[in-house]
Short mmCIF file of C-alpha atoms and ligand atoms in Angstrom, two decimals:
data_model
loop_
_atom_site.label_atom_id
_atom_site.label_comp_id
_atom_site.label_asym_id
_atom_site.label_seq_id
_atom_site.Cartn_x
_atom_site.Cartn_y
_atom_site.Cartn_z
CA UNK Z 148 12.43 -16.44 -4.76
CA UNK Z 149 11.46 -18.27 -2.13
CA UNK Z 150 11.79 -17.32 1.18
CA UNK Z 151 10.42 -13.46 2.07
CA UNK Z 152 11.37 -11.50 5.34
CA UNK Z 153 9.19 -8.43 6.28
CA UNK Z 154 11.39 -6.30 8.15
CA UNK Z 155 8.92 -4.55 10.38
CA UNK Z 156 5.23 -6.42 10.95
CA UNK Z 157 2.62 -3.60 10.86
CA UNK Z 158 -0.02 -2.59 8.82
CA UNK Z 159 1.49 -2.91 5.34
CA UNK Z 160 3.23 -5.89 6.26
CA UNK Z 161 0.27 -7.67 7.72
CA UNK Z 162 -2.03 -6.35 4.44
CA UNK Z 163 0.95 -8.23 2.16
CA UNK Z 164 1.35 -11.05 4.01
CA UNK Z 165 -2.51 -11.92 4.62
CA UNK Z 166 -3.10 -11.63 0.75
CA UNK Z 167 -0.33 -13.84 0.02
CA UNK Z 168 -1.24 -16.58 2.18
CA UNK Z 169 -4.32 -15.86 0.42
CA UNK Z 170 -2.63 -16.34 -2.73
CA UNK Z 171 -1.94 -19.77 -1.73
CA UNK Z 172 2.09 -19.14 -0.81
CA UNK Z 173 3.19 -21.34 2.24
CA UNK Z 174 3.43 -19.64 5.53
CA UNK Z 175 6.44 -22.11 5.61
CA UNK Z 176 8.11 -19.03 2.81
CA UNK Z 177 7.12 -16.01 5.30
CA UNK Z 178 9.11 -14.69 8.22
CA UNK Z 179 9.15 -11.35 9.84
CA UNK Z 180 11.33 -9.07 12.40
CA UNK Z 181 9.16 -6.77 14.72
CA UNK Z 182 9.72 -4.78 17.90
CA UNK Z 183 6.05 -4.41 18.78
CA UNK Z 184 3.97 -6.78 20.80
CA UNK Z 185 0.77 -5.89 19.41
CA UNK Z 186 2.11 -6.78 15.66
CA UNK Z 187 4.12 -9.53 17.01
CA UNK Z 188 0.48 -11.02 18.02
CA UNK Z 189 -1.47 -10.43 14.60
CA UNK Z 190 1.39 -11.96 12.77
CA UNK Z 191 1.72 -15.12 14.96
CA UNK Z 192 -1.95 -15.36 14.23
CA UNK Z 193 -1.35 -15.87 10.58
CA UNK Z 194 0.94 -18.26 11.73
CA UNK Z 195 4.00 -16.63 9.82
CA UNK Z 196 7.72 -17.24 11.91
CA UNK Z 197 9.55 -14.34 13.74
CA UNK Z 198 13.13 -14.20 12.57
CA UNK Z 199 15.04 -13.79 15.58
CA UNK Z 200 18.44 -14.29 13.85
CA UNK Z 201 19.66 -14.05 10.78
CA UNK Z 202 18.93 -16.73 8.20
CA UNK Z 203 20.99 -17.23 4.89
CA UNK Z 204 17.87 -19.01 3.27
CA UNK Z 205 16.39 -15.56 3.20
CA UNK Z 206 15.74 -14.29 -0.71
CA UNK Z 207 14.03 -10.86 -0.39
CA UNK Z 208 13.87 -8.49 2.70
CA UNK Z 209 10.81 -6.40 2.72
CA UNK Z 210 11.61 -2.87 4.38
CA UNK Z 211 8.32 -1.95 6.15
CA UNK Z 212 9.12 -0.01 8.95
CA UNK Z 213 7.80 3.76 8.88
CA UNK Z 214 10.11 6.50 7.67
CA UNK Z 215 11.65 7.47 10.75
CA UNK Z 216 12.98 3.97 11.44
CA UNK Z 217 13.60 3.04 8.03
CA UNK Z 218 17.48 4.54 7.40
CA UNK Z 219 18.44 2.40 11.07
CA UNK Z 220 16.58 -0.55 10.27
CA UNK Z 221 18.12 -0.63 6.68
CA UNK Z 222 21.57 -0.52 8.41
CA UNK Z 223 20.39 -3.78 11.01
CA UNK Z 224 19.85 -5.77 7.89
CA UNK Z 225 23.20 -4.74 5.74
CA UNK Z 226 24.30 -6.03 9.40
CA UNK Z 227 22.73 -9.15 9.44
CA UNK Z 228 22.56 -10.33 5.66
CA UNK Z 229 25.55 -10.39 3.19
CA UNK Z 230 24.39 -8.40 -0.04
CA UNK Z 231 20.84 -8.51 0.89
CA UNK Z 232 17.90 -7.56 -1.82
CA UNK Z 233 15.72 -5.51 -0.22
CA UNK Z 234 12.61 -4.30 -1.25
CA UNK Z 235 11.58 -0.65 0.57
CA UNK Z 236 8.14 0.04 1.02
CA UNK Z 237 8.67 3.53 3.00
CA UNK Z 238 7.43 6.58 1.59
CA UNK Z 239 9.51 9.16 0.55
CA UNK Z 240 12.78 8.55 1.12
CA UNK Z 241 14.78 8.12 -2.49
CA UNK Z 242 16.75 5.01 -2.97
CA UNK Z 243 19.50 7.25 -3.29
CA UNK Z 244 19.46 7.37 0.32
CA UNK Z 245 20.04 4.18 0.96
CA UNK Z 246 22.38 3.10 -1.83
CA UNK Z 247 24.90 6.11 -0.85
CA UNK Z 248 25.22 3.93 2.33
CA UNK Z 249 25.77 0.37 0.49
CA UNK Z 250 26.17 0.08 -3.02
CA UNK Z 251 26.72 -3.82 -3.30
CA UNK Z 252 22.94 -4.92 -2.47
CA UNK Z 253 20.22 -5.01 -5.03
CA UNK Z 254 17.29 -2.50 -4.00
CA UNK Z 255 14.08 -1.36 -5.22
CA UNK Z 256 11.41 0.63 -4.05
CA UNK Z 257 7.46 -0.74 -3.94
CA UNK Z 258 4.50 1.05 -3.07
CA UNK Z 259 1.58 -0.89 -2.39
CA UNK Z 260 -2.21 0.09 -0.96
CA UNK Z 261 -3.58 -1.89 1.84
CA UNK Z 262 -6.50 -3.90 -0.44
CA UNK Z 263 -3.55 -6.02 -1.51
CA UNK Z 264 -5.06 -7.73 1.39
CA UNK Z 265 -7.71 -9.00 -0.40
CA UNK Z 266 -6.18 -9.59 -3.82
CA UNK Z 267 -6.97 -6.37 -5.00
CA UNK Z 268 -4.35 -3.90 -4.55
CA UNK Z 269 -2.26 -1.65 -6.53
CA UNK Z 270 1.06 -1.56 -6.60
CA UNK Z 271 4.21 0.75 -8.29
CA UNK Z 272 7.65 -0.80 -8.81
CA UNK Z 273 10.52 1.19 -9.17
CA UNK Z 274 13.63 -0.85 -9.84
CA UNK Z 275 17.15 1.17 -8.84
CA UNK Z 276 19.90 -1.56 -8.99
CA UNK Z 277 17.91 -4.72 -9.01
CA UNK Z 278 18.92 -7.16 -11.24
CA UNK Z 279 16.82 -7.45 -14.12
CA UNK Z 280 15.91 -11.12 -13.76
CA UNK Z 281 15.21 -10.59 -9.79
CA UNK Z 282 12.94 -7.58 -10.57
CA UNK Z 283 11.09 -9.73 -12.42
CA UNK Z 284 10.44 -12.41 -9.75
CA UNK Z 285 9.64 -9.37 -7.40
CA UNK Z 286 7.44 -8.23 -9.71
CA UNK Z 287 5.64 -11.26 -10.11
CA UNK Z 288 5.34 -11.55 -6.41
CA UNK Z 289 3.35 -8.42 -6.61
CA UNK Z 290 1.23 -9.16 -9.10
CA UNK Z 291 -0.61 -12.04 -6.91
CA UNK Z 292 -1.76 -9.21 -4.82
CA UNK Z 293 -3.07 -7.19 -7.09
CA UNK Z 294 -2.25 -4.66 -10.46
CA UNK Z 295 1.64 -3.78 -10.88
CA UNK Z 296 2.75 -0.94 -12.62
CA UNK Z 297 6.45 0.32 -13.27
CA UNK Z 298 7.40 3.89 -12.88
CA UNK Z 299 10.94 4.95 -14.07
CA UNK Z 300 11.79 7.28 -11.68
CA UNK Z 301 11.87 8.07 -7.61
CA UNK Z 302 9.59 10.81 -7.87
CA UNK Z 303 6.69 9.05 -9.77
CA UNK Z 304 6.99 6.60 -6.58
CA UNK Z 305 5.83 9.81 -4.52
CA UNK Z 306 2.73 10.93 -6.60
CA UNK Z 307 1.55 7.20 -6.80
CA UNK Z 308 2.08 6.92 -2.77
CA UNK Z 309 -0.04 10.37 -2.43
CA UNK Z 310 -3.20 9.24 -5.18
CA UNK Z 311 -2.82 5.61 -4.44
CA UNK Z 312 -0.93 4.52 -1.51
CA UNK Z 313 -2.87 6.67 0.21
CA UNK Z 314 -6.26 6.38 -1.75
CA UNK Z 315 -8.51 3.70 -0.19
CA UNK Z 316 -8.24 6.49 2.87
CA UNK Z 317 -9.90 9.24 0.65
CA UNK Z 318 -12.93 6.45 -0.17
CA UNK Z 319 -13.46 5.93 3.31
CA UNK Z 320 -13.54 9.48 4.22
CA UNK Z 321 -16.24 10.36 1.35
CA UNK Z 322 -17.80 7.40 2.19
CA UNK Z 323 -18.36 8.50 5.93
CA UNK Z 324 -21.19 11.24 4.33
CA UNK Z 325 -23.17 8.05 3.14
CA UNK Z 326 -22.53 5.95 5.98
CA UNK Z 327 -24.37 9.23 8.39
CA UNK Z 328 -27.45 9.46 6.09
CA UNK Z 329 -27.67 5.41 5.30
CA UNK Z 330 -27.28 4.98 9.37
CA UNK Z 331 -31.02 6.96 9.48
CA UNK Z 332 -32.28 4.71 7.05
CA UNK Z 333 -31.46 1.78 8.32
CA UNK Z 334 -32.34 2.61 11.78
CA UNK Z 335 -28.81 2.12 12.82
CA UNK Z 336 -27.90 -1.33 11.47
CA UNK Z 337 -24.66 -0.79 11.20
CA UNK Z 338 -24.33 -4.50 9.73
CA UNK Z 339 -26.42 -3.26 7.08
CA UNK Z 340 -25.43 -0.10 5.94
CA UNK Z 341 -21.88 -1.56 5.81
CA UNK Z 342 -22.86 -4.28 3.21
CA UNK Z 343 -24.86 -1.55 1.48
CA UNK Z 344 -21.69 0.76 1.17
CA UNK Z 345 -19.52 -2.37 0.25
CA UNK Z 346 -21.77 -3.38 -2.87
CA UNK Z 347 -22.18 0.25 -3.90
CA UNK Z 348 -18.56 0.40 -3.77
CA UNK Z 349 -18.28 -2.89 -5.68
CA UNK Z 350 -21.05 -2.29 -8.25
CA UNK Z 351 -18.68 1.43 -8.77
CA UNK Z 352 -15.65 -0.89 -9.78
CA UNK Z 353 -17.76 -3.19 -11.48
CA UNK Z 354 -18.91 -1.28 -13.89
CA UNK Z 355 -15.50 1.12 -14.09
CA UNK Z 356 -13.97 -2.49 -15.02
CA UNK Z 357 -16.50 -3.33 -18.02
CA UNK Z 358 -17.80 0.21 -19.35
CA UNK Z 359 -15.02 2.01 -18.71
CA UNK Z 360 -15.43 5.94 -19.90
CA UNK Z 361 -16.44 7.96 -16.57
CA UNK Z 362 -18.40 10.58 -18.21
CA UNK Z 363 -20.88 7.69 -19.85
CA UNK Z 364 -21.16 5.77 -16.65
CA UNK Z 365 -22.54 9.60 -14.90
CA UNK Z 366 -24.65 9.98 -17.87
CA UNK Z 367 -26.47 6.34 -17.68
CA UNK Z 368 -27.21 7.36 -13.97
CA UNK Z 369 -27.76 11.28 -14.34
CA UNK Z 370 -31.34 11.70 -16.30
CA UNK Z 371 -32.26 15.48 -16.85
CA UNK Z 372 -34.14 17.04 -13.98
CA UNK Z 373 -33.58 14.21 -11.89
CA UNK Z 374 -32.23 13.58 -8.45
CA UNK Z 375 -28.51 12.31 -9.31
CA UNK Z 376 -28.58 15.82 -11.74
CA UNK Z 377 -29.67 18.07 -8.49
CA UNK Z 378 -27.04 15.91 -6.85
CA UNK Z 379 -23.91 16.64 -8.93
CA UNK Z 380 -25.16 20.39 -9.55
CA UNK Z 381 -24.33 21.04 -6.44
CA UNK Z 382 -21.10 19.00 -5.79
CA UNK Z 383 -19.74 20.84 -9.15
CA UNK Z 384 -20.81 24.32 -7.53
CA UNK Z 385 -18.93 23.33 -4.56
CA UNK Z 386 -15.89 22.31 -7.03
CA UNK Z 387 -15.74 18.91 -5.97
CA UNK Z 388 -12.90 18.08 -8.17
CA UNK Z 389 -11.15 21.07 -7.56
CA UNK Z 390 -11.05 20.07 -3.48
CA UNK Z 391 -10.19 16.84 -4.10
CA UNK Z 392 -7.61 17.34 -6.58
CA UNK Z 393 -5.88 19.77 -4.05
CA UNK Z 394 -5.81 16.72 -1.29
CA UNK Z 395 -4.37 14.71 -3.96
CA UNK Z 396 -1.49 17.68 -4.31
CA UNK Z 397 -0.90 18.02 -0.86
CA UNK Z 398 -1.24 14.13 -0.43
CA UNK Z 399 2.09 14.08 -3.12
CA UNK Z 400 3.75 17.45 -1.66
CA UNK Z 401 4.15 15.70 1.66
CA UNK Z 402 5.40 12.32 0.54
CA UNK Z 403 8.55 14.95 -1.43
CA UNK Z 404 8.82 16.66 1.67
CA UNK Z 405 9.34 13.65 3.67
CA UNK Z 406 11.94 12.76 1.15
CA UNK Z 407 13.88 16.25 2.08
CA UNK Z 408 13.85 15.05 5.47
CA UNK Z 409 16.34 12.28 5.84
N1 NAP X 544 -0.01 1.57 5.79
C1 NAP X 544 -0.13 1.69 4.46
O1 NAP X 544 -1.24 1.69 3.90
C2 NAP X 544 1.11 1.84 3.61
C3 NAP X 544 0.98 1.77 2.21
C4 NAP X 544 2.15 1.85 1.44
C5 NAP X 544 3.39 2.04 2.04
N2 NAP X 544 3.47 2.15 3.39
C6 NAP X 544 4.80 2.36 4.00
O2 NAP X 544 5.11 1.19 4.74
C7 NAP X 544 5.85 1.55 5.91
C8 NAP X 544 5.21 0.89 7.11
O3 NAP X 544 3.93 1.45 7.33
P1 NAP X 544 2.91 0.77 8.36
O4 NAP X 544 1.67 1.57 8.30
O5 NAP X 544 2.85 -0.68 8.13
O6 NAP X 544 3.72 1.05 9.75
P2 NAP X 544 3.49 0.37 11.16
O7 NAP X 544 2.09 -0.18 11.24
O8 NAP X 544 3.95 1.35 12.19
O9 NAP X 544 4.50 -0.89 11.14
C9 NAP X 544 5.88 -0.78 11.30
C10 NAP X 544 6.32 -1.82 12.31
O10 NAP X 544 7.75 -1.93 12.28
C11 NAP X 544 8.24 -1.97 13.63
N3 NAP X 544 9.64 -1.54 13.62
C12 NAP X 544 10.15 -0.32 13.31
N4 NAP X 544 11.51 -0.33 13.37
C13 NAP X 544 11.86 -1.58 13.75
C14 NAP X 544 13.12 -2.22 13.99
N5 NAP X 544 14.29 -1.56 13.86
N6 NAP X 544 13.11 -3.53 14.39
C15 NAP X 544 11.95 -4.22 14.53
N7 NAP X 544 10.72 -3.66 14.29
C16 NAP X 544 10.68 -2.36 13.91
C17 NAP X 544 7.31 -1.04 14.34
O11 NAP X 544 7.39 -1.17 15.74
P3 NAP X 544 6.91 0.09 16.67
O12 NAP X 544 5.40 0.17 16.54
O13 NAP X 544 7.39 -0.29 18.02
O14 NAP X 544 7.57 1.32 16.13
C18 NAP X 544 5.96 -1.47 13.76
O15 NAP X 544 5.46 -2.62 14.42
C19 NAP X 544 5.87 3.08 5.99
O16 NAP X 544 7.14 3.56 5.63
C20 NAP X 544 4.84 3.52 4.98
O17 NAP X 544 5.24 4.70 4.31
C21 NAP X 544 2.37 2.03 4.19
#
């Protein structure tokens, strides 16, 4: 697969596009279609083309337009591209959706995070009348931007868009509580505290990556009557996990309810 059209520029888009450039793919292979200026801009600064008419040399269309424009802008490509295989990165709608309204393209669904950007993203693949071999080149695609993983039905697409799609926002909210006290610290170098988050953040995945078991990795930092113990006392009092597991819940209750609504 070759040649990749984003249909719809924005945030995703850009994240997916930057890390494949990254990747080393040719912005030669990378075209887009978007409405808005302001995306129109950051794209033509990563030198990738706008599509302004329909091109046969296109392989995959990448559906990345938000849910409310997603069931009209999956009609303008069945418009403009004979048995297209597109690739939908909306939440929530099913792919039932959009296969009751053409059944002779291939489709899947794909739900990446926004660190694909940088190589390091996540992303879930559900195939619903892909080919097998062409799932595999998608597949492949996505795996240069990150780890892949296959779900077998629509609904595991919606928990992984409300724990991961939706998880380097979670990070950055905790993360706000150290940023306020670190800000003090560093008598408000912000340059500073933000390399000091990003390596605590790193040094976190680090040693997730190589030691693995959660509970051990708390236990090498948490020594008895010490300050990390005091610390996690009271974050367990104030059921921590129970609050954030409920923000993952409503995270994946609103990503099914979206679904309801087209
Ligand atoms: N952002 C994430 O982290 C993330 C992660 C995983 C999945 N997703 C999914 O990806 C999709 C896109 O999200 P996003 O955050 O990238 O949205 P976004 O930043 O709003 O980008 C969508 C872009 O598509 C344009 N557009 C919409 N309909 C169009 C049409 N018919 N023709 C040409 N351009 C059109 C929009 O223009 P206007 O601004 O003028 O509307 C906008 O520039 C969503 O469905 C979301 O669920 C997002």
């Amino acid at each position: 697969m070759k040649n990749i059209l984003f249909f719809g520029g924005g945030n995703i888009a850009q994240a997916l596009i930057s890390g494949l450039l990254l990747n080393g793919m040719s912005n030669k292979n990378i075209f887009f279609v978007d409405r808005n200026p302001l995306n129109q801009k950051k794209l033509n600064n990563l030198k990738v083309k706008s599509l302004k008419k329909s091109n046969s040399d296109i392989d995959i269309v990448i559906l990345s337009v938000k849910p409310k424009d997603a069931i009209q802008a999956y009609k303008e490509i069945l418009n403009n591209y004979k048995n297209p295989k597109i690739v939908s990165l909306v939440a929530g709608i099913k792919s039932s959706t959009y296969i009751k309204l053409d059944n002779k393209s291939e489709f899947m669904r794909a739900m990446p995070n926004t660190a694909s950007k940088y190589g390091q993203g996540i992303t879930a693949l559900y195939n619903s009348s892909f080919k097998k071999s062409n799932f595999k080149k998608v597949s492949s695609i996505f795996s240069k931007l990150g780890t892949v993983i296959e779900v077998d039905n629509d609904s595991k697409i919606d928990t992984f868009t409300g724990v991961i799609g939706s998880g380097p926002a979670y990070f950055f909210q905790t993360l706000k509580s150290f940023e306020k006290k670190l800000m003090r610290l560093c008598n408000q170098d912000e340059k500073i505290v933000r390399e000091i988050i990003a390596n605590l953040m790193k040094g976190v995945g680090s040693s997730i990556e190589k030691d693995g078991d959660l509970d051990n990795l708390i236990k090498a930092v948490a020594s008895k009557k010490g300050t990390t113990e005091a610390g996690l006392k009271s974050l367990k009092s104030n059921n921590l996990n129970q609050i954030f597991e409920k923000g993952l819940n409503a995270a994946i209750k609103r990503s099914k309810e979206i679904s309801n609504e087209f």
